[in-house]
Amino acid sequence: EDKVVQSPLSLVVHEGDTVTLNCSYEVTNFRSLLWYKQEKKAPTFLFMLTSSGIEKKSGRLSSILDKKELFSILNITATQTGDSAIYLCAVRGKDGGSNYKLTFGKGTLLTVNP
Amino acid sequence: GAVVSQHPSRVICKSGTSVKIECRSLDFQATTMFWYRQFPKKSLMLMATSNEGSKATYEQGVEKDKFLINHASLTLSTLTVTSAHPEDSSFYICSARGARETQYFGPGTRLLVL
């Protein structure tokens, strides 16, 4: 069974701090790893990673994948209160048939205090 | 980014009634759509995968006769919760995948069954 484990489960920091969120996985026929940010509604897409060692960057957020160690991190620098959210890691693998499906981790609840 | 809409955003119904939720990809054609369910403070649980023009593939433990999925076109999938009961109350989220592997989520539908 595919498994995605995120750590920490929750994190409280002050504005301006840098945070690193972790995601490890075990999945059959790995295709890609995706990071999402979820506030009050459904998740919004942040990054998709398919190649090992290549950093994806968007503003203060960046992410990198290590396919050998089955691991990804999401970095947020100079955090702001608006970064407070649940960050979800999901891995796409292939099931026994022809479908690719996402398996989600439980998420990391990030709280950024002023 | 790509836009996925869901309707309704919130629905309250009596026990025993059926509820239909629509999911539309607004600016791209979605060959595959996914339906998720999320309980409070939990991660997303995949219910089923639907490919346009074919029957949906349900995850283990999901009753296909209770959660009817129709993916009649490349931009529309519907989830019908039949004979809803209070335990079906949840946050239902659809997701659509186009030509590339990135998955975009709809805003979700909060269902409350009285």
PDB file of N, CA, C and O in Angstrom, chain B residues 11-68:
ATOM      1  N   VAL B  11     -24.262  22.355   1.026  1.00  0.00           N
ATOM      2  CA  VAL B  11     -25.625  21.828   0.914  1.00  0.00           C
ATOM      3  C   VAL B  11     -26.030  21.164   2.226  1.00  0.00           C
ATOM      4  O   VAL B  11     -25.226  20.453   2.853  1.00  0.00           O
ATOM      5  N   ILE B  12     -27.255  21.445   2.619  1.00  0.00           N
ATOM      6  CA  ILE B  12     -27.847  20.809   3.793  1.00  0.00           C
ATOM      7  C   ILE B  12     -29.068  20.042   3.316  1.00  0.00           C
ATOM      8  O   ILE B  12     -29.898  20.594   2.586  1.00  0.00           O
ATOM      9  N   CYS B  13     -29.170  18.791   3.685  1.00  0.00           N
ATOM     10  CA  CYS B  13     -30.310  17.999   3.214  1.00  0.00           C
ATOM     11  C   CYS B  13     -30.811  17.092   4.328  1.00  0.00           C
ATOM     12  O   CYS B  13     -30.130  16.875   5.340  1.00  0.00           O
ATOM     13  N   LYS B  14     -32.007  16.566   4.107  1.00  0.00           N
ATOM     14  CA  LYS B  14     -32.588  15.634   5.083  1.00  0.00           C
ATOM     15  C   LYS B  14     -32.087  14.229   4.795  1.00  0.00           C
ATOM     16  O   LYS B  14     -31.791  13.865   3.641  1.00  0.00           O
ATOM     17  N   SER B  15     -32.045  13.438   5.833  1.00  0.00           N
ATOM     18  CA  SER B  15     -31.636  12.044   5.693  1.00  0.00           C
ATOM     19  C   SER B  15     -32.561  11.326   4.718  1.00  0.00           C
ATOM     20  O   SER B  15     -33.776  11.513   4.742  1.00  0.00           O
ATOM     21  N   GLY B  16     -31.988  10.545   3.825  1.00  0.00           N
ATOM     22  CA  GLY B  16     -32.764   9.787   2.858  1.00  0.00           C
ATOM     23  C   GLY B  16     -32.848  10.432   1.483  1.00  0.00           C
ATOM     24  O   GLY B  16     -33.221   9.770   0.499  1.00  0.00           O
ATOM     25  N   THR B  17     -32.485  11.685   1.396  1.00  0.00           N
ATOM     26  CA  THR B  17     -32.519  12.346   0.086  1.00  0.00           C
ATOM     27  C   THR B  17     -31.195  12.123  -0.638  1.00  0.00           C
ATOM     28  O   THR B  17     -30.204  11.704  -0.049  1.00  0.00           O
ATOM     29  N   SER B  18     -31.205  12.429  -1.937  1.00  0.00           N
ATOM     30  CA  SER B  18     -29.983  12.306  -2.744  1.00  0.00           C
ATOM     31  C   SER B  18     -29.456  13.690  -3.081  1.00  0.00           C
ATOM     32  O   SER B  18     -30.221  14.626  -3.281  1.00  0.00           O
ATOM     33  N   VAL B  19     -28.168  13.792  -3.146  1.00  0.00           N
ATOM     34  CA  VAL B  19     -27.513  15.077  -3.411  1.00  0.00           C
ATOM     35  C   VAL B  19     -26.544  14.917  -4.565  1.00  0.00           C
ATOM     36  O   VAL B  19     -25.734  13.985  -4.569  1.00  0.00           O
ATOM     37  N   LYS B  20     -26.616  15.834  -5.521  1.00  0.00           N
ATOM     38  CA  LYS B  20     -25.691  15.784  -6.662  1.00  0.00           C
ATOM     39  C   LYS B  20     -24.713  16.939  -6.566  1.00  0.00           C
ATOM     40  O   LYS B  20     -25.100  18.089  -6.355  1.00  0.00           O
ATOM     41  N   ILE B  21     -23.433  16.616  -6.748  1.00  0.00           N
ATOM     42  CA  ILE B  21     -22.378  17.626  -6.734  1.00  0.00           C
ATOM     43  C   ILE B  21     -21.723  17.638  -8.114  1.00  0.00           C
ATOM     44  O   ILE B  21     -21.361  16.577  -8.639  1.00  0.00           O
ATOM     45  N   GLU B  22     -21.574  18.830  -8.675  1.00  0.00           N
ATOM     46  CA  GLU B  22     -20.962  18.957  -9.999  1.00  0.00           C
ATOM     47  C   GLU B  22     -19.530  19.465  -9.885  1.00  0.00           C
ATOM     48  O   GLU B  22     -19.226  20.325  -9.066  1.00  0.00           O
ATOM     49  N   CYS B  23     -18.699  18.955 -10.760  1.00  0.00           N
ATOM     50  CA  CYS B  23     -17.310  19.388 -10.832  1.00  0.00           C
ATOM     51  C   CYS B  23     -16.999  19.715 -12.284  1.00  0.00           C
ATOM     52  O   CYS B  23     -17.193  18.870 -13.162  1.00  0.00           O
ATOM     53  N   ARG B  24     -16.533  20.926 -12.528  1.00  0.00           N
ATOM     54  CA  ARG B  24     -16.234  21.345 -13.894  1.00  0.00           C
ATOM     55  C   ARG B  24     -14.813  21.883 -14.018  1.00  0.00           C
ATOM     56  O   ARG B  24     -14.359  22.648 -13.168  1.00  0.00           O
ATOM     57  N   SER B  25     -14.136  21.474 -15.075  1.00  0.00           N
ATOM     58  CA  SER B  25     -12.867  22.102 -15.409  1.00  0.00           C
ATOM     59  C   SER B  25     -13.193  23.229 -16.385  1.00  0.00           C
ATOM     60  O   SER B  25     -13.799  23.005 -17.431  1.00  0.00           O
ATOM     61  N   LEU B  26     -12.831  24.450 -16.013  1.00  0.00           N
ATOM     62  CA  LEU B  26     -13.322  25.615 -16.752  1.00  0.00           C
ATOM     63  C   LEU B  26     -12.454  26.014 -17.935  1.00  0.00           C
ATOM     64  O   LEU B  26     -12.945  26.582 -18.905  1.00  0.00           O
ATOM     65  N   ASP B  27     -11.170  25.751 -17.874  1.00  0.00           N
ATOM     66  CA  ASP B  27     -10.319  26.232 -18.957  1.00  0.00           C
ATOM     67  C   ASP B  27      -9.396  25.155 -19.512  1.00  0.00           C
ATOM     68  O   ASP B  27      -8.413  25.453 -20.182  1.00  0.00           O
ATOM     69  N   PHE B  28      -9.747  23.900 -19.228  1.00  0.00           N
ATOM     70  CA  PHE B  28      -8.978  22.820 -19.842  1.00  0.00           C
ATOM     71  C   PHE B  28      -9.850  21.562 -19.876  1.00  0.00           C
ATOM     72  O   PHE B  28     -10.858  21.473 -19.179  1.00  0.00           O
ATOM     73  N   GLN B  29      -9.460  20.631 -20.694  1.00  0.00           N
ATOM     74  CA  GLN B  29     -10.203  19.378 -20.779  1.00  0.00           C
ATOM     75  C   GLN B  29      -9.580  18.362 -19.829  1.00  0.00           C
ATOM     76  O   GLN B  29      -8.372  18.132 -19.874  1.00  0.00           O
ATOM     77  N   ALA B  30     -10.408  17.794 -18.999  1.00  0.00           N
ATOM     78  CA  ALA B  30      -9.932  16.878 -17.968  1.00  0.00           C
ATOM     79  C   ALA B  30     -10.243  15.442 -18.367  1.00  0.00           C
ATOM     80  O   ALA B  30     -11.390  15.013 -18.322  1.00  0.00           O
ATOM     81  N   THR B  31      -9.224  14.730 -18.767  1.00  0.00           N
ATOM     82  CA  THR B  31      -9.448  13.330 -19.134  1.00  0.00           C
ATOM     83  C   THR B  31      -9.754  12.483 -17.908  1.00  0.00           C
ATOM     84  O   THR B  31     -10.457  11.487 -17.995  1.00  0.00           O
ATOM     85  N   THR B  32      -9.231  12.903 -16.784  1.00  0.00           N
ATOM     86  CA  THR B  32      -9.453  12.167 -15.547  1.00  0.00           C
ATOM     87  C   THR B  32      -9.869  13.118 -14.447  1.00  0.00           C
ATOM     88  O   THR B  32      -9.283  14.196 -14.302  1.00  0.00           O
ATOM     89  N   MET B  33     -10.877  12.728 -13.698  1.00  0.00           N
ATOM     90  CA  MET B  33     -11.297  13.495 -12.529  1.00  0.00           C
ATOM     91  C   MET B  33     -11.299  12.580 -11.316  1.00  0.00           C
ATOM     92  O   MET B  33     -11.539  11.372 -11.441  1.00  0.00           O
ATOM     93  N   PHE B  34     -11.026  13.163 -10.178  1.00  0.00           N
ATOM     94  CA  PHE B  34     -10.940  12.412  -8.933  1.00  0.00           C
ATOM     95  C   PHE B  34     -11.900  13.019  -7.922  1.00  0.00           C
ATOM     96  O   PHE B  34     -12.080  14.236  -7.868  1.00  0.00           O
ATOM     97  N   TRP B  35     -12.484  12.152  -7.110  1.00  0.00           N
ATOM     98  CA  TRP B  35     -13.332  12.623  -6.023  1.00  0.00           C
ATOM     99  C   TRP B  35     -12.722  12.208  -4.696  1.00  0.00           C
ATOM    100  O   TRP B  35     -12.362  11.033  -4.501  1.00  0.00           O
ATOM    101  N   TYR B  36     -12.599  13.201  -3.810  1.00  0.00           N
ATOM    102  CA  TYR B  36     -12.019  12.983  -2.499  1.00  0.00           C
ATOM    103  C   TYR B  36     -13.036  13.346  -1.425  1.00  0.00           C
ATOM    104  O   TYR B  36     -13.952  14.142  -1.641  1.00  0.00           O
ATOM    105  N   ARG B  37     -12.764  12.803  -0.260  1.00  0.00           N
ATOM    106  CA  ARG B  37     -13.570  13.136   0.904  1.00  0.00           C
ATOM    107  C   ARG B  37     -12.585  13.516   2.016  1.00  0.00           C
ATOM    108  O   ARG B  37     -11.537  12.878   2.157  1.00  0.00           O
ATOM    109  N   GLN B  38     -12.936  14.558   2.741  1.00  0.00           N
ATOM    110  CA  GLN B  38     -12.041  14.991   3.813  1.00  0.00           C
ATOM    111  C   GLN B  38     -12.830  15.193   5.088  1.00  0.00           C
ATOM    112  O   GLN B  38     -13.781  15.971   5.136  1.00  0.00           O
ATOM    113  N   PHE B  39     -12.422  14.488   6.139  1.00  0.00           N
ATOM    114  CA  PHE B  39     -13.020  14.677   7.460  1.00  0.00           C
ATOM    115  C   PHE B  39     -12.227  15.753   8.199  1.00  0.00           C
ATOM    116  O   PHE B  39     -11.060  16.010   7.872  1.00  0.00           O
ATOM    117  N   PRO B  40     -12.845  16.365   9.205  1.00  0.00           N
ATOM    118  CA  PRO B  40     -12.166  17.445   9.933  1.00  0.00           C
ATOM    119  C   PRO B  40     -10.792  17.030  10.440  1.00  0.00           C
ATOM    120  O   PRO B  40     -10.622  15.953  11.007  1.00  0.00           O
ATOM    121  N   LYS B  41      -9.815  17.854  10.182  1.00  0.00           N
ATOM    122  CA  LYS B  41      -8.438  17.659  10.641  1.00  0.00           C
ATOM    123  C   LYS B  41      -7.817  16.378  10.098  1.00  0.00           C
ATOM    124  O   LYS B  41      -6.869  15.841  10.671  1.00  0.00           O
ATOM    125  N   LYS B  42      -8.345  15.887   8.994  1.00  0.00           N
ATOM    126  CA  LYS B  42      -7.777  14.686   8.365  1.00  0.00           C
ATOM    127  C   LYS B  42      -7.355  15.033   6.948  1.00  0.00           C
ATOM    128  O   LYS B  42      -7.755  16.044   6.387  1.00  0.00           O
ATOM    129  N   SER B  43      -6.560  14.148   6.374  1.00  0.00           N
ATOM    130  CA  SER B  43      -6.131  14.390   5.002  1.00  0.00           C
ATOM    131  C   SER B  43      -7.201  13.946   4.019  1.00  0.00           C
ATOM    132  O   SER B  43      -8.237  13.417   4.401  1.00  0.00           O
ATOM    133  N   LEU B  44      -6.926  14.174   2.760  1.00  0.00           N
ATOM    134  CA  LEU B  44      -7.899  13.806   1.733  1.00  0.00           C
ATOM    135  C   LEU B  44      -7.856  12.309   1.473  1.00  0.00           C
ATOM    136  O   LEU B  44      -6.782  11.723   1.352  1.00  0.00           O
ATOM    137  N   MET B  45      -9.027  11.727   1.379  1.00  0.00           N
ATOM    138  CA  MET B  45      -9.127  10.304   1.076  1.00  0.00           C
ATOM    139  C   MET B  45      -9.752  10.147  -0.308  1.00  0.00           C
ATOM    140  O   MET B  45     -10.857  10.631  -0.549  1.00  0.00           O
ATOM    141  N   LEU B  46      -9.048   9.485  -1.192  1.00  0.00           N
ATOM    142  CA  LEU B  46      -9.556   9.280  -2.538  1.00  0.00           C
ATOM    143  C   LEU B  46     -10.747   8.329  -2.495  1.00  0.00           C
ATOM    144  O   LEU B  46     -10.667   7.245  -1.905  1.00  0.00           O
ATOM    145  N   MET B  47     -11.841   8.731  -3.129  1.00  0.00           N
ATOM    146  CA  MET B  47     -13.017   7.878  -3.198  1.00  0.00           C
ATOM    147  C   MET B  47     -13.045   7.103  -4.509  1.00  0.00           C
ATOM    148  O   MET B  47     -13.297   5.906  -4.537  1.00  0.00           O
ATOM    149  N   ALA B  48     -12.819   7.850  -5.597  1.00  0.00           N
ATOM    150  CA  ALA B  48     -12.933   7.201  -6.909  1.00  0.00           C
ATOM    151  C   ALA B  48     -12.210   8.023  -7.960  1.00  0.00           C
ATOM    152  O   ALA B  48     -11.995   9.222  -7.809  1.00  0.00           O
ATOM    153  N   THR B  49     -11.858   7.338  -9.016  1.00  0.00           N
ATOM    154  CA  THR B  49     -11.222   7.954 -10.185  1.00  0.00           C
ATOM    155  C   THR B  49     -12.150   7.773 -11.364  1.00  0.00           C
ATOM    156  O   THR B  49     -12.618   6.645 -11.615  1.00  0.00           O
ATOM    157  N   SER B  50     -12.430   8.832 -12.082  1.00  0.00           N
ATOM    158  CA  SER B  50     -13.311   8.682 -13.235  1.00  0.00           C
ATOM    159  C   SER B  50     -12.624   9.179 -14.492  1.00  0.00           C
ATOM    160  O   SER B  50     -12.015  10.246 -14.513  1.00  0.00           O
ATOM    161  N   ASN B  51     -12.699   8.369 -15.511  1.00  0.00           N
ATOM    162  CA  ASN B  51     -12.184   8.724 -16.825  1.00  0.00           C
ATOM    163  C   ASN B  51     -13.361   8.999 -17.739  1.00  0.00           C
ATOM    164  O   ASN B  51     -14.362   8.271 -17.715  1.00  0.00           O
ATOM    165  N   GLU B  52     -13.235  10.017 -18.554  1.00  0.00           N
ATOM    166  CA  GLU B  52     -14.329  10.426 -19.402  1.00  0.00           C
ATOM    167  C   GLU B  52     -14.806   9.283 -20.284  1.00  0.00           C
ATOM    168  O   GLU B  52     -14.011   8.608 -20.941  1.00  0.00           O
ATOM    169  N   GLY B  53     -16.099   9.043 -20.220  1.00  0.00           N
ATOM    170  CA  GLY B  53     -16.707   8.039 -21.086  1.00  0.00           C
ATOM    171  C   GLY B  53     -16.633   6.614 -20.580  1.00  0.00           C
ATOM    172  O   GLY B  53     -17.105   5.701 -21.256  1.00  0.00           O
ATOM    173  N   SER B  54     -16.043   6.402 -19.411  1.00  0.00           N
ATOM    174  CA  SER B  54     -15.982   5.037 -18.893  1.00  0.00           C
ATOM    175  C   SER B  54     -16.422   5.014 -17.432  1.00  0.00           C
ATOM    176  O   SER B  54     -16.590   6.065 -16.812  1.00  0.00           O
ATOM    177  N   LYS B  55     -16.582   3.825 -16.915  1.00  0.00           N
ATOM    178  CA  LYS B  55     -17.037   3.693 -15.529  1.00  0.00           C
ATOM    179  C   LYS B  55     -15.951   4.123 -14.561  1.00  0.00           C
ATOM    180  O   LYS B  55     -14.761   3.923 -14.816  1.00  0.00           O
ATOM    181  N   ALA B  56     -16.381   4.662 -13.430  1.00  0.00           N
ATOM    182  CA  ALA B  56     -15.422   5.101 -12.419  1.00  0.00           C
ATOM    183  C   ALA B  56     -14.793   3.908 -11.720  1.00  0.00           C
ATOM    184  O   ALA B  56     -15.400   2.837 -11.607  1.00  0.00           O
ATOM    185  N   THR B  57     -13.574   4.103 -11.258  1.00  0.00           N
ATOM    186  CA  THR B  57     -12.880   3.107 -10.447  1.00  0.00           C
ATOM    187  C   THR B  57     -12.946   3.547  -9.002  1.00  0.00           C
ATOM    188  O   THR B  57     -12.431   4.613  -8.654  1.00  0.00           O
ATOM    189  N   TYR B  58     -13.563   2.717  -8.175  1.00  0.00           N
ATOM    190  CA  TYR B  58     -13.770   3.086  -6.779  1.00  0.00           C
ATOM    191  C   TYR B  58     -12.670   2.492  -5.904  1.00  0.00           C
ATOM    192  O   TYR B  58     -12.196   1.383  -6.141  1.00  0.00           O
ATOM    193  N   GLU B  59     -12.314   3.255  -4.873  1.00  0.00           N
ATOM    194  CA  GLU B  59     -11.342   2.757  -3.900  1.00  0.00           C
ATOM    195  C   GLU B  59     -12.017   1.741  -2.983  1.00  0.00           C
ATOM    196  O   GLU B  59     -13.244   1.712  -2.823  1.00  0.00           O
ATOM    197  N   GLN B  60     -11.192   0.917  -2.397  1.00  0.00           N
ATOM    198  CA  GLN B  60     -11.703  -0.105  -1.501  1.00  0.00           C
ATOM    199  C   GLN B  60     -12.487   0.535  -0.368  1.00  0.00           C
ATOM    200  O   GLN B  60     -12.044   1.524   0.228  1.00  0.00           O
ATOM    201  N   GLY B  61     -13.640  -0.028  -0.095  1.00  0.00           N
ATOM    202  CA  GLY B  61     -14.459   0.470   1.007  1.00  0.00           C
ATOM    203  C   GLY B  61     -15.449   1.546   0.605  1.00  0.00           C
ATOM    204  O   GLY B  61     -16.274   1.958   1.425  1.00  0.00           O
ATOM    205  N   VAL B  62     -15.391   2.020  -0.626  1.00  0.00           N
ATOM    206  CA  VAL B  62     -16.327   3.043  -1.094  1.00  0.00           C
ATOM    207  C   VAL B  62     -17.442   2.352  -1.862  1.00  0.00           C
ATOM    208  O   VAL B  62     -17.177   1.625  -2.832  1.00  0.00           O
ATOM    209  N   GLU B  63     -18.695   2.571  -1.430  1.00  0.00           N
ATOM    210  CA  GLU B  63     -19.836   1.894  -2.060  1.00  0.00           C
ATOM    211  C   GLU B  63     -20.197   2.582  -3.365  1.00  0.00           C
ATOM    212  O   GLU B  63     -20.645   3.735  -3.378  1.00  0.00           O
ATOM    213  N   LYS B  64     -20.041   1.887  -4.455  1.00  0.00           N
ATOM    214  CA  LYS B  64     -20.313   2.495  -5.759  1.00  0.00           C
ATOM    215  C   LYS B  64     -21.801   2.751  -5.975  1.00  0.00           C
ATOM    216  O   LYS B  64     -22.167   3.640  -6.756  1.00  0.00           O
ATOM    217  N   ASP B  65     -22.659   1.991  -5.311  1.00  0.00           N
ATOM    218  CA  ASP B  65     -24.094   2.232  -5.477  1.00  0.00           C
ATOM    219  C   ASP B  65     -24.562   3.413  -4.646  1.00  0.00           C
ATOM    220  O   ASP B  65     -25.646   3.947  -4.880  1.00  0.00           O
ATOM    221  N   LYS B  66     -23.757   3.792  -3.681  1.00  0.00           N
ATOM    222  CA  LYS B  66     -24.127   4.924  -2.835  1.00  0.00           C
ATOM    223  C   LYS B  66     -23.551   6.228  -3.390  1.00  0.00           C
ATOM    224  O   LYS B  66     -24.177   7.267  -3.333  1.00  0.00           O
ATOM    225  N   PHE B  67     -22.353   6.143  -3.912  1.00  0.00           N
ATOM    226  CA  PHE B  67     -21.690   7.318  -4.466  1.00  0.00           C
ATOM    227  C   PHE B  67     -21.579   7.124  -5.981  1.00  0.00           C
ATOM    228  O   PHE B  67     -20.631   6.533  -6.488  1.00  0.00           O
ATOM    229  N   LEU B  68     -22.591   7.652  -6.684  1.00  0.00           N
ATOM    230  CA  LEU B  68     -22.645   7.470  -8.128  1.00  0.00           C
ATOM    231  C   LEU B  68     -21.837   8.553  -8.816  1.00  0.00           C
ATOM    232  O   LEU B  68     -22.031   9.739  -8.568  1.00  0.00           O
TER     233      LEU B  68
END
